[in-house]
Amino acid sequence: MNKETIKAFILWLENSSDSEIEARRQLILSKTKSVSRDGMSDVRLALRLIDEEVLARIELGKLA
C-alpha cells in the first residue's frame, strides 16, 4: 500500500464501528487465497492495523 492508501485506511479505522471493522477483517481474510504473493504484505499490514485499532479500543474501554 502506498502512504495515501495507508492514511485513508487508518482514518477509516478510526471512524468505523466495531462491527464495520470486523466485517472488513472477515472480507480481507476471505480474499487471502486469491491475493498474489506480493499482495500478501498489504494483507498483513491491513490486518495488523485492524488488530492495533481493536486493541487500542479495548485499552480505552478499560480506562473508562
XYZ file of N, CA, C and O in Angstrom:
256
model
N 0.845 -1.172 0.000
C 0.000 0.000 0.000
C 0.889 1.234 0.000
O 1.905 1.261 0.684
N 0.454 2.220 -0.719
C 1.201 3.475 -0.686
C 0.772 4.295 0.537
O -0.194 3.966 1.217
N 1.495 5.360 0.815
C 1.243 6.152 2.021
C -0.171 6.707 2.081
O -0.799 6.712 3.142
N -0.670 7.171 0.965
C -2.022 7.745 0.954
C -3.083 6.688 1.250
O -4.050 6.957 1.962
N -2.894 5.501 0.727
C -3.837 4.407 0.983
C -3.799 4.012 2.445
O -4.845 3.779 3.062
N -2.611 3.952 3.005
C -2.470 3.613 4.423
C -3.142 4.673 5.288
O -3.889 4.353 6.224
N -2.906 5.941 4.985
C -3.530 7.030 5.742
C -5.050 6.952 5.652
O -5.747 7.140 6.657
N -5.565 6.681 4.466
C -7.018 6.579 4.286
C -7.581 5.392 5.070
O -8.656 5.495 5.676
N -6.865 4.277 5.072
C -7.316 3.104 5.803
C -7.321 3.380 7.299
O -8.272 3.017 8.003
N -6.284 4.043 7.813
C -6.227 4.382 9.234
C -7.361 5.334 9.597
O -8.018 5.166 10.635
N -7.623 6.305 8.764
C -8.729 7.226 9.004
C -10.051 6.477 9.035
O -10.900 6.715 9.904
N -10.233 5.556 8.104
C -11.450 4.741 8.091
C -11.562 3.945 9.389
O -12.632 3.885 10.009
N -10.444 3.325 9.816
C -10.452 2.545 11.055
C -10.875 3.388 12.249
O -11.671 2.947 13.077
N -10.338 4.588 12.338
C -10.623 5.454 13.477
C -12.084 5.869 13.542
O -12.610 6.164 14.610
N -12.754 5.883 12.392
C -14.132 6.359 12.342
C -15.158 5.254 12.157
O -16.357 5.543 12.059
N -14.729 4.015 12.133
C -15.630 2.895 11.894
C -16.099 2.283 13.202
O -15.410 2.334 14.218
N -17.257 1.661 13.131
C -17.770 0.941 14.297
C -17.045 -0.393 14.421
O -16.405 -0.861 13.477
N -17.185 -0.990 15.576
C -16.561 -2.297 15.796
C -17.074 -3.324 14.792
O -16.306 -4.139 14.282
N -18.357 -3.279 14.492
C -18.925 -4.255 13.553
C -18.419 -4.018 12.126
O -18.184 -4.975 11.381
N -18.225 -2.764 11.750
C -17.676 -2.473 10.423
C -16.236 -2.981 10.308
O -15.841 -3.530 9.273
N -15.478 -2.814 11.377
C -14.091 -3.281 11.371
C -14.051 -4.801 11.280
O -13.274 -5.359 10.501
N -14.892 -5.468 12.044
C -14.915 -6.932 11.993
C -15.353 -7.429 10.624
O -14.806 -8.405 10.102
N -16.310 -6.755 10.001
C -16.745 -7.136 8.655
C -15.604 -6.984 7.658
O -15.397 -7.850 6.789
N -14.833 -5.913 7.781
C -13.695 -5.705 6.887
C -12.615 -6.759 7.117
O -12.031 -7.276 6.189
N -12.392 -7.110 8.380
C -11.414 -8.156 8.694
C -11.824 -9.476 8.028
O -11.008 -10.148 7.405
N -13.096 -9.819 8.140
C -13.579 -11.060 7.538
C -13.463 -11.023 6.014
O -13.114 -12.030 5.393
N -13.741 -9.875 5.421
C -13.607 -9.731 3.975
C -12.153 -9.936 3.555
O -11.872 -10.674 2.603
N -11.243 -9.306 4.263
C -9.816 -9.445 3.940
C -9.387 -10.902 4.079
O -8.716 -11.446 3.197
N -9.791 -11.537 5.169
C -9.408 -12.936 5.377
C -9.990 -13.849 4.301
O -9.342 -14.800 3.878
N -11.187 -13.543 3.835
C -11.813 -14.385 2.811
C -11.131 -14.249 1.454
O -11.245 -15.132 0.613
N -10.431 -13.159 1.230
C -9.774 -12.906 -0.050
C -8.306 -13.306 -0.076
O -7.662 -13.207 -1.116
N -7.765 -13.762 1.044
C -6.325 -14.016 1.103
C -5.861 -15.090 0.130
O -4.740 -15.029 -0.365
N -6.688 -16.059 -0.167
C -6.279 -17.116 -1.091
C -6.130 -16.618 -2.527
O -5.403 -17.203 -3.314
N -6.809 -15.527 -2.852
C -6.740 -15.008 -4.215
C -5.746 -13.861 -4.376
O -5.609 -13.301 -5.461
N -5.037 -13.518 -3.302
C -4.075 -12.414 -3.337
C -2.719 -12.942 -3.800
O -2.298 -14.027 -3.408
N -2.056 -12.147 -4.621
C -0.722 -12.535 -5.092
C 0.268 -12.543 -3.935
O 0.006 -11.989 -2.868
N 1.393 -13.151 -4.180
C 2.442 -13.207 -3.158
C 2.858 -11.800 -2.727
O 3.061 -11.541 -1.545
N 2.984 -10.895 -3.688
C 3.351 -9.517 -3.377
C 2.255 -8.808 -2.582
O 2.541 -7.961 -1.735
N 1.012 -9.148 -2.866
C -0.114 -8.510 -2.181
C -0.273 -8.955 -0.741
O -0.954 -8.292 0.043
N 0.350 -10.067 -0.380
C 0.216 -10.561 0.992
C 0.813 -9.599 2.012
O 0.338 -9.532 3.139
N 1.798 -8.828 1.637
C 2.343 -7.844 2.582
C 1.299 -6.780 2.893
O 1.188 -6.323 4.033
N 0.504 -6.397 1.898
C -0.586 -5.442 2.124
C -1.659 -6.050 3.015
O -2.216 -5.377 3.886
N -1.952 -7.316 2.804
C -2.942 -8.012 3.628
C -2.468 -8.045 5.081
O -3.224 -7.731 6.004
N -1.217 -8.421 5.286
C -0.675 -8.471 6.646
C -0.691 -7.094 7.303
O -1.022 -6.967 8.486
N -0.356 -6.054 6.540
C -0.389 -4.695 7.079
C -1.808 -4.311 7.474
O -2.039 -3.781 8.566
N -2.768 -4.567 6.611
C -4.160 -4.221 6.917
C -4.640 -4.948 8.167
O -5.266 -4.336 9.047
N -4.336 -6.227 8.277
C -4.752 -6.990 9.458
C -4.047 -6.489 10.715
O -4.665 -6.416 11.790
N -2.786 -6.112 10.591
C -2.062 -5.578 11.746
C -2.666 -4.251 12.205
O -2.854 -4.018 13.401
N -3.005 -3.390 11.251
C -3.622 -2.105 11.607
C -4.981 -2.316 12.265
O -5.331 -1.611 13.218
N -5.733 -3.277 11.763
C -7.027 -3.602 12.376
C -6.811 -4.080 13.807
O -7.486 -3.631 14.738
N -5.873 -5.004 13.991
C -5.592 -5.514 15.338
C -5.175 -4.400 16.286
O -5.620 -4.357 17.439
N -4.343 -3.495 15.810
C -3.904 -2.377 16.648
C -5.076 -1.498 17.059
O -5.164 -1.063 18.208
N -5.983 -1.240 16.145
C -7.145 -0.417 16.453
C -8.048 -1.110 17.466
O -8.531 -0.482 18.421
N -8.276 -2.393 17.270
C -9.129 -3.144 18.200
C -8.501 -3.150 19.596
O -9.195 -2.913 20.597
N -7.206 -3.398 19.678
C -6.527 -3.387 20.976
C -6.581 -2.014 21.637
O -6.780 -1.909 22.850
N -6.410 -0.971 20.857
C -6.482 0.387 21.400
C -7.875 0.666 21.962
O -8.010 1.264 23.041
N -8.902 0.205 21.278
C -10.265 0.403 21.770
C -10.510 -0.383 23.054
O -11.197 0.103 23.960
N -9.953 -1.569 23.140
C -10.093 -2.366 24.361
C -9.420 -1.650 25.524
O -9.986 -1.539 26.617
N -8.213 -1.157 25.292
C -7.479 -0.434 26.337
C -8.239 0.825 26.780
O -8.305 1.124 27.971
N -8.783 1.559 25.823
C -9.558 2.751 26.168
C -10.783 2.392 26.981
O -11.175 3.128 27.888
N -11.387 1.259 26.641
C -12.555 0.791 27.395
C -12.208 0.464 28.848
O -13.006 0.685 29.745
N -11.010 -0.047 29.070
C -10.568 -0.368 30.427
C -10.334 0.890 31.246
O -10.504 0.878 32.462
N -9.932 1.964 30.590
C -9.657 3.205 31.295
C -10.913 3.965 31.667
O -10.894 4.783 32.579
N -11.989 3.711 30.937
C -13.229 4.466 31.176
C -13.976 3.985 32.395
O -13.803 3.035 32.976
